[in-house]
Amino acid sequence: MHICQMTNGMMYGDAVSNHVIEIDKILKSWGHETDIFSGYIAPEMTKRVRPDHEYLSYVNNPNVWLIFHYSVYNPNISLFQRTKGKRILIYHNITPPHFFKGWDEKIYFECDLGYRALSHLSECDFAWGDSEFNRQALLEAGFESSKTGVLPIILSDTYYESLSHNDDLDTKLQYSQQTIWLAVGRVVPNKGLDDIIRLFYVYNRAINAQSHLYIVGSRYISTFNAALDKLVTELNLQNDVTFTGRVTDSELITYYQNADMYVTASHHEGFCIPLIESMYFGVPILARKNTAIPETLGGAGILFTDLGYHVVAEMAHLLVTDIELRQHVIQTQKNRLKDFSFSNAESILRDVLEKLVSA
């Protein structure tokens, strides 16, 4: 059988791209012919990924199946809709557009368009959300419940093991002898970064002055960046908070390896890959109880609601200093990590594909 995958963009280090590659490995191991198509292809991916327009030659072939990864609106959804073979959707969530209103009208429009288009993809043979939260979004968009399921993001041990840390950054972080708070992800309005900064301010000023917050991720909304920079200045945290911008994979794992705690106060997550990465690197997690975050943690980490910055700062202090609590949290995270294994994903994939073959 020939099974293709299509997505909006393929690049190393991107969670959806890694997921596509892991699925491709599984399909190949079962003897299937495979292809990966994408709208955007990073230079390092050109030998592995084909431009999406080349999929046109397969559209009318009923023996070619398409797995379509949907996380942002892209015109290549028309190729998915026109496919004569089996059509499988994997929904990675789209950030609700209202988060971008007043910050970036282009992203607002793209998210709004993406949301509206989701219901037009419901006439497919099967659809996965990468979380139950995302599966529920499919049902709200009109997908038939019996034709939906959950396929979590696949964690690739070999991917992380193949990376080496950044020696210069490692030396810098260790030499500082500071308690390191880490937040990873795009610097965008739904991530609750203003709350993280205010929370860190209380921790840094009232509990532990020898601490530093690293916010690791790309910054591309100038008005939002300016608002966060202004907040940091108003709180006089210029020497205590660092926005790294986009980093290399080796730099990213170095931040994880040196972090004392991972923190997220996000208002909306469809899955939240950094939680899985924190589990992998043994970094205890403090996270806002919101959207898909409790599901992804599955009882691991420490969740907080809007209890007030001082209360949550004390929770952070315990997570860093209480050895017994810290070890317990790290162990529960390691146990949860097993649910995102390669073998678990194989089982889910096989079950659905076998049913579609016999349908």
Coordinates of C-alpha atoms in Angstrom, one line a residue:
M1 CA 0.0 0.0 0.0
H2 CA 1.1 3.6 -0.7
I3 CA 0.5 5.9 2.2
C4 CA 1.4 9.6 1.9
Q5 CA 1.5 12.3 4.6
M6 CA 1.0 16.0 4.0
T7 CA 1.6 19.0 6.3
N8 CA 2.0 22.8 6.1
G9 CA 5.7 22.9 6.8
M10 CA 8.6 20.5 7.4
M11 CA 11.6 21.5 9.4
Y12 CA 14.0 19.9 11.9
G13 CA 13.1 20.5 15.6
D14 CA 9.4 21.2 14.9
A15 CA 7.1 18.9 16.8
V16 CA 4.6 18.2 14.0
S17 CA 7.5 17.6 11.6
N18 CA 9.1 15.1 14.0
H19 CA 5.7 13.4 14.4
V20 CA 5.4 13.1 10.6
I21 CA 8.8 11.5 10.4
E22 CA 8.1 9.0 13.2
I23 CA 4.8 7.9 11.5
D24 CA 6.8 7.6 8.2
K25 CA 9.3 5.3 10.0
I26 CA 6.4 3.1 11.3
L27 CA 4.7 2.8 7.9
K28 CA 8.0 2.0 6.2
S29 CA 8.7 -0.7 8.8
W30 CA 5.4 -2.4 7.9
G31 CA 6.5 -2.5 4.2
H32 CA 4.3 0.4 2.9
E33 CA 5.5 2.7 0.2
T34 CA 5.5 6.2 1.7
D35 CA 5.9 9.9 0.7
I36 CA 5.9 13.1 2.6
F37 CA 4.5 16.3 1.0
S38 CA 4.6 19.8 2.4
G39 CA 3.9 23.4 1.6
Y40 CA 7.1 24.7 3.1
I41 CA 10.2 22.6 3.2
A42 CA 13.3 23.6 5.1
P43 CA 16.6 23.2 3.1
E44 CA 17.7 20.3 5.3
M45 CA 14.5 18.4 4.5
T46 CA 14.5 18.6 0.7
K47 CA 15.9 15.1 0.2
R48 CA 13.1 13.6 2.4
V49 CA 10.1 15.8 1.6
R50 CA 8.4 16.6 -1.7
P51 CA 6.5 19.9 -2.6
D52 CA 2.8 19.5 -2.0
H53 CA 1.9 20.2 -5.6
E54 CA 3.6 17.0 -6.6
Y55 CA 0.9 15.1 -4.8
L56 CA -1.5 16.1 -7.7
S57 CA -0.4 13.0 -9.6
Y58 CA -1.8 10.8 -6.8
V59 CA -5.1 12.6 -6.1
N60 CA -7.2 10.4 -8.4
N61 CA -5.5 7.1 -7.4
P62 CA -7.8 5.1 -5.0
N63 CA -4.8 3.0 -4.0
V64 CA -2.9 6.0 -2.5
W65 CA -4.0 7.0 1.0
L66 CA -3.3 10.4 2.5
I67 CA -2.7 11.3 6.2
F68 CA -3.2 15.0 6.5
H69 CA -1.7 17.0 9.4
Y70 CA -3.7 20.1 10.2
S71 CA -2.4 22.8 12.6
V72 CA -2.8 25.9 10.5
Y73 CA -4.8 26.9 7.4
N74 CA -3.0 26.1 4.2
P75 CA -4.4 25.9 0.6
N76 CA -3.2 22.3 0.4
I77 CA -6.3 21.2 2.2
S78 CA -7.9 21.1 -1.2
L79 CA -5.6 18.2 -2.1
F80 CA -6.9 16.3 0.9
Q81 CA -10.5 17.0 0.0
R82 CA -9.9 15.8 -3.6
T83 CA -8.1 12.6 -2.7
K84 CA -9.8 9.4 -4.0
G85 CA -8.0 7.1 -1.7
K86 CA -8.6 6.8 2.1
R87 CA -8.3 10.2 3.8
I88 CA -7.1 10.4 7.4
L89 CA -6.8 13.7 9.3
I90 CA -4.5 14.3 12.3
Y91 CA -5.6 17.5 14.1
H92 CA -2.9 19.3 16.0
N93 CA -5.1 22.2 17.2
I94 CA -5.3 25.7 16.0
T95 CA -5.0 28.6 18.5
P96 CA -8.3 30.4 19.0
P97 CA -8.1 33.5 16.9
H98 CA -9.2 35.9 19.6
F99 CA -5.8 35.6 21.3
F100 CA -4.3 37.5 18.4
K101 CA -6.9 40.2 18.0
G102 CA -5.3 43.6 18.4
W103 CA -1.8 42.0 18.3
D104 CA -1.4 40.6 14.8
E105 CA -4.3 40.8 12.3
K106 CA -2.6 38.5 9.8
I107 CA -2.3 35.6 12.4
Y108 CA -5.8 36.4 13.6
F109 CA -7.1 35.9 10.1
E110 CA -5.1 32.7 9.5
C111 CA -6.3 31.2 12.7
D112 CA -9.9 32.2 12.0
L113 CA -9.7 30.8 8.5
G114 CA -8.2 27.6 9.9
Y115 CA -11.0 27.2 12.4
R116 CA -13.7 27.8 9.8
A117 CA -12.1 25.3 7.4
L118 CA -11.9 22.5 9.9
S119 CA -15.6 21.6 9.5
H120 CA -15.1 21.2 5.7
L121 CA -12.6 18.4 6.4
S122 CA -15.1 16.2 8.3
E123 CA -15.9 14.1 5.3
C124 CA -12.9 11.8 5.8
D125 CA -12.4 8.2 6.6
F126 CA -10.9 8.8 10.0
A127 CA -9.6 11.6 12.1
W128 CA -7.2 11.7 15.1
G129 CA -6.7 14.4 17.6
D130 CA -3.3 14.3 19.2
S131 CA -5.2 14.7 22.5
E132 CA -8.7 14.1 23.7
F133 CA -9.0 17.8 24.0
N134 CA -8.4 18.0 20.2
R135 CA -10.7 15.1 19.5
Q136 CA -13.5 17.0 21.2
A137 CA -12.7 19.9 18.9
L138 CA -13.2 17.6 16.0
L139 CA -16.6 16.6 17.3
E140 CA -17.6 20.2 17.8
A141 CA -16.6 20.8 14.1
G142 CA -19.0 18.1 13.0
F143 CA -16.8 15.0 12.7
E144 CA -18.5 11.6 13.4
S145 CA -17.5 10.3 16.8
S146 CA -17.0 6.7 15.7
K147 CA -14.5 7.9 13.1
T148 CA -12.3 9.8 15.5
G149 CA -9.6 8.8 18.0
V150 CA -6.5 10.0 19.8
L151 CA -3.0 9.5 18.5
P152 CA -0.6 11.3 20.9
I153 CA 2.5 13.0 19.6
I154 CA 5.2 10.4 19.3
L155 CA 8.4 11.0 21.4
S156 CA 11.5 10.0 19.5
D157 CA 14.2 8.9 21.9
T158 CA 16.7 8.6 19.0
Y159 CA 16.1 12.2 18.0
Y160 CA 17.1 13.6 21.4
E161 CA 19.9 11.0 21.8
S162 CA 21.4 12.1 18.5
L163 CA 21.8 15.7 19.7
S164 CA 24.8 17.0 21.7
H165 CA 24.5 19.9 24.1
N166 CA 26.1 23.3 23.5
D167 CA 29.3 23.4 25.6
D168 CA 29.5 27.2 25.8
L169 CA 25.9 27.6 26.9
D170 CA 26.2 24.8 29.3
T171 CA 29.3 26.4 31.0
K172 CA 27.5 29.8 31.2
L173 CA 24.4 28.3 32.8
Q174 CA 26.3 26.2 35.3
Y175 CA 28.7 29.0 36.2
S176 CA 25.8 31.4 37.1
Q177 CA 24.8 29.1 40.0
Q178 CA 21.3 30.4 39.7
T179 CA 17.9 28.6 40.0
I180 CA 16.8 28.4 36.5
W181 CA 13.1 28.7 35.5
L182 CA 12.4 27.6 31.9
A183 CA 9.5 28.3 29.6
V184 CA 9.6 27.0 26.0
G185 CA 7.5 27.9 23.0
R186 CA 6.5 30.6 20.6
V187 CA 6.2 34.0 22.3
V188 CA 2.5 34.6 21.5
P189 CA -0.4 35.9 23.5
N190 CA -2.1 32.6 24.5
K191 CA 1.0 31.4 26.3
G192 CA 0.4 33.5 29.5
L193 CA 3.9 34.8 29.5
D194 CA 2.9 38.0 31.3
D195 CA 1.7 35.8 34.2
I196 CA 4.9 33.8 34.2
I197 CA 6.9 37.1 34.4
R198 CA 4.8 38.4 37.2
L199 CA 5.0 35.0 39.0
F200 CA 8.8 35.0 38.6
Y201 CA 9.0 38.5 39.9
V202 CA 7.4 37.4 43.2
Y203 CA 9.7 34.4 43.4
N204 CA 12.8 36.4 42.6
R205 CA 12.1 39.3 44.9
A206 CA 10.4 37.5 47.9
I207 CA 12.0 34.0 47.9
N208 CA 15.1 33.6 45.8
A209 CA 17.1 36.5 44.3
Q210 CA 19.6 34.0 42.8
S211 CA 17.2 32.9 40.1
H212 CA 16.7 33.5 36.4
L213 CA 13.8 33.0 33.9
Y214 CA 14.7 31.9 30.4
I215 CA 11.9 32.2 27.8
V216 CA 13.0 30.1 24.9
G217 CA 11.2 30.5 21.6
S218 CA 10.7 32.6 18.5
R219 CA 9.4 36.2 18.8
Y220 CA 7.6 37.5 15.7
I221 CA 4.8 39.7 16.9
S222 CA 6.4 43.1 17.4
T223 CA 3.6 44.7 19.4
F224 CA 3.4 41.8 21.8
N225 CA 7.2 41.6 22.2
A226 CA 7.2 45.3 23.1
A227 CA 4.5 44.8 25.7
L228 CA 6.4 42.0 27.4
D229 CA 9.7 44.0 27.2
K230 CA 7.9 46.9 28.9
L231 CA 6.6 44.6 31.6
V232 CA 10.1 43.3 32.3
T233 CA 11.4 46.9 32.5
E234 CA 8.6 48.0 34.8
L235 CA 9.4 45.2 37.2
N236 CA 13.1 45.9 36.9
L237 CA 13.8 42.4 35.8
Q238 CA 16.1 43.2 32.9
N239 CA 19.0 41.2 34.5
D240 CA 16.8 38.4 35.6
V241 CA 14.6 37.5 32.6
T242 CA 16.1 36.5 29.2
F243 CA 14.2 36.1 25.9
T244 CA 16.5 33.9 23.9
G245 CA 14.6 34.0 20.6
R246 CA 14.7 30.9 18.4
V247 CA 17.5 28.6 19.4
T248 CA 19.3 25.6 17.9
D249 CA 18.3 22.0 19.0
S250 CA 21.6 21.7 20.9
E251 CA 20.9 24.9 22.7
L252 CA 17.4 23.8 23.5
I253 CA 18.5 20.6 25.1
T254 CA 21.1 22.5 27.1
Y255 CA 18.5 24.7 28.6
Y256 CA 16.4 21.6 29.6
Q257 CA 19.5 19.9 31.0
N258 CA 20.2 22.9 33.2
A259 CA 16.7 23.9 34.2
D260 CA 15.6 23.5 37.8
M261 CA 11.9 23.8 36.9
Y262 CA 9.7 24.1 33.8
V263 CA 6.8 26.5 34.0
T264 CA 3.8 27.2 31.8
A265 CA 0.8 29.5 32.5
S266 CA -0.7 29.0 29.0
H267 CA -4.3 29.8 28.5
H268 CA -4.6 27.4 25.5
E269 CA -2.8 24.3 24.5
G270 CA -3.9 21.5 22.3
F271 CA -1.1 19.2 23.5
C272 CA 2.0 21.1 24.7
I273 CA 5.2 19.4 23.5
P274 CA 7.5 21.1 26.0
L275 CA 5.8 19.2 28.8
I276 CA 6.9 15.9 27.2
E277 CA 10.4 17.3 26.6
S278 CA 10.6 18.3 30.3
M279 CA 9.5 14.8 31.3
Y280 CA 12.3 13.4 29.0
F281 CA 15.0 15.6 30.5
G282 CA 13.8 15.1 34.1
V283 CA 12.7 18.7 34.7
P284 CA 9.9 19.0 37.2
I285 CA 6.8 20.8 35.8
L286 CA 4.7 23.6 37.3
A287 CA 1.7 24.2 34.9
R288 CA -1.5 26.1 34.8
K289 CA -4.5 23.7 34.8
N290 CA -6.0 24.6 31.5
T291 CA -7.2 23.1 28.2
A292 CA -5.1 20.0 27.2
I293 CA -2.4 20.5 29.9
P294 CA -3.9 18.3 32.6
E295 CA -4.5 15.5 30.0
T296 CA -0.9 15.7 28.7
L297 CA 0.5 15.5 32.2
G298 CA -1.8 12.6 33.1
G299 CA -1.4 13.1 36.8
A300 CA 2.3 14.1 36.6
G301 CA 3.8 17.5 37.4
I302 CA 2.2 20.1 39.6
L303 CA -0.9 21.9 38.4
F304 CA -2.1 25.3 39.6
T305 CA -5.2 27.4 39.1
D306 CA -5.4 31.1 39.5
L307 CA -4.4 31.0 43.2
G308 CA -2.4 34.2 43.2
Y309 CA 1.2 34.8 42.4
H310 CA 2.5 34.5 46.0
V311 CA 0.8 31.1 46.5
V312 CA 2.1 29.7 43.2
A313 CA 5.6 31.2 43.9
E314 CA 5.7 29.2 47.1
M315 CA 4.7 26.1 45.2
A316 CA 7.6 26.7 42.8
H317 CA 9.9 27.1 45.8
L318 CA 8.9 23.7 47.2
L319 CA 9.3 22.1 43.8
V320 CA 12.9 23.4 43.6
T321 CA 14.0 22.8 47.2
D322 CA 11.9 19.9 48.7
I323 CA 14.1 17.0 47.5
E324 CA 11.5 14.3 48.3
L325 CA 8.7 16.2 46.5
R326 CA 11.0 17.0 43.6
Q327 CA 12.1 13.4 43.1
H328 CA 8.4 12.2 43.4
V329 CA 7.3 14.6 40.7
I330 CA 10.2 13.7 38.4
Q331 CA 9.4 10.0 38.8
T332 CA 5.7 10.4 38.1
Q333 CA 6.7 12.3 35.0
K334 CA 9.0 9.5 33.8
N335 CA 6.1 7.0 34.3
R336 CA 3.8 9.2 32.3
L337 CA 6.4 9.5 29.5
K338 CA 6.0 5.8 28.7
D339 CA 2.5 6.5 27.4
F340 CA 4.0 8.5 24.5
S341 CA 6.2 5.6 23.4
F342 CA 6.9 4.5 19.8
S343 CA 5.2 1.1 20.5
N344 CA 2.0 2.7 21.8
A345 CA 1.7 4.8 18.6
E346 CA 2.3 1.8 16.5
S347 CA -0.6 0.0 18.1
I348 CA -3.0 2.9 17.6
L349 CA -1.9 3.3 14.0
R350 CA -2.1 -0.4 13.2
D351 CA -5.6 -0.7 14.7
V352 CA -7.1 2.1 12.6
L353 CA -5.3 1.2 9.3
E354 CA -6.4 -2.4 9.6
K355 CA -10.0 -1.4 10.1
L356 CA -9.9 1.0 7.1
V357 CA -8.4 -1.8 4.9
S358 CA -11.3 -4.1 5.7
A359 CA -13.9 -1.3 5.5

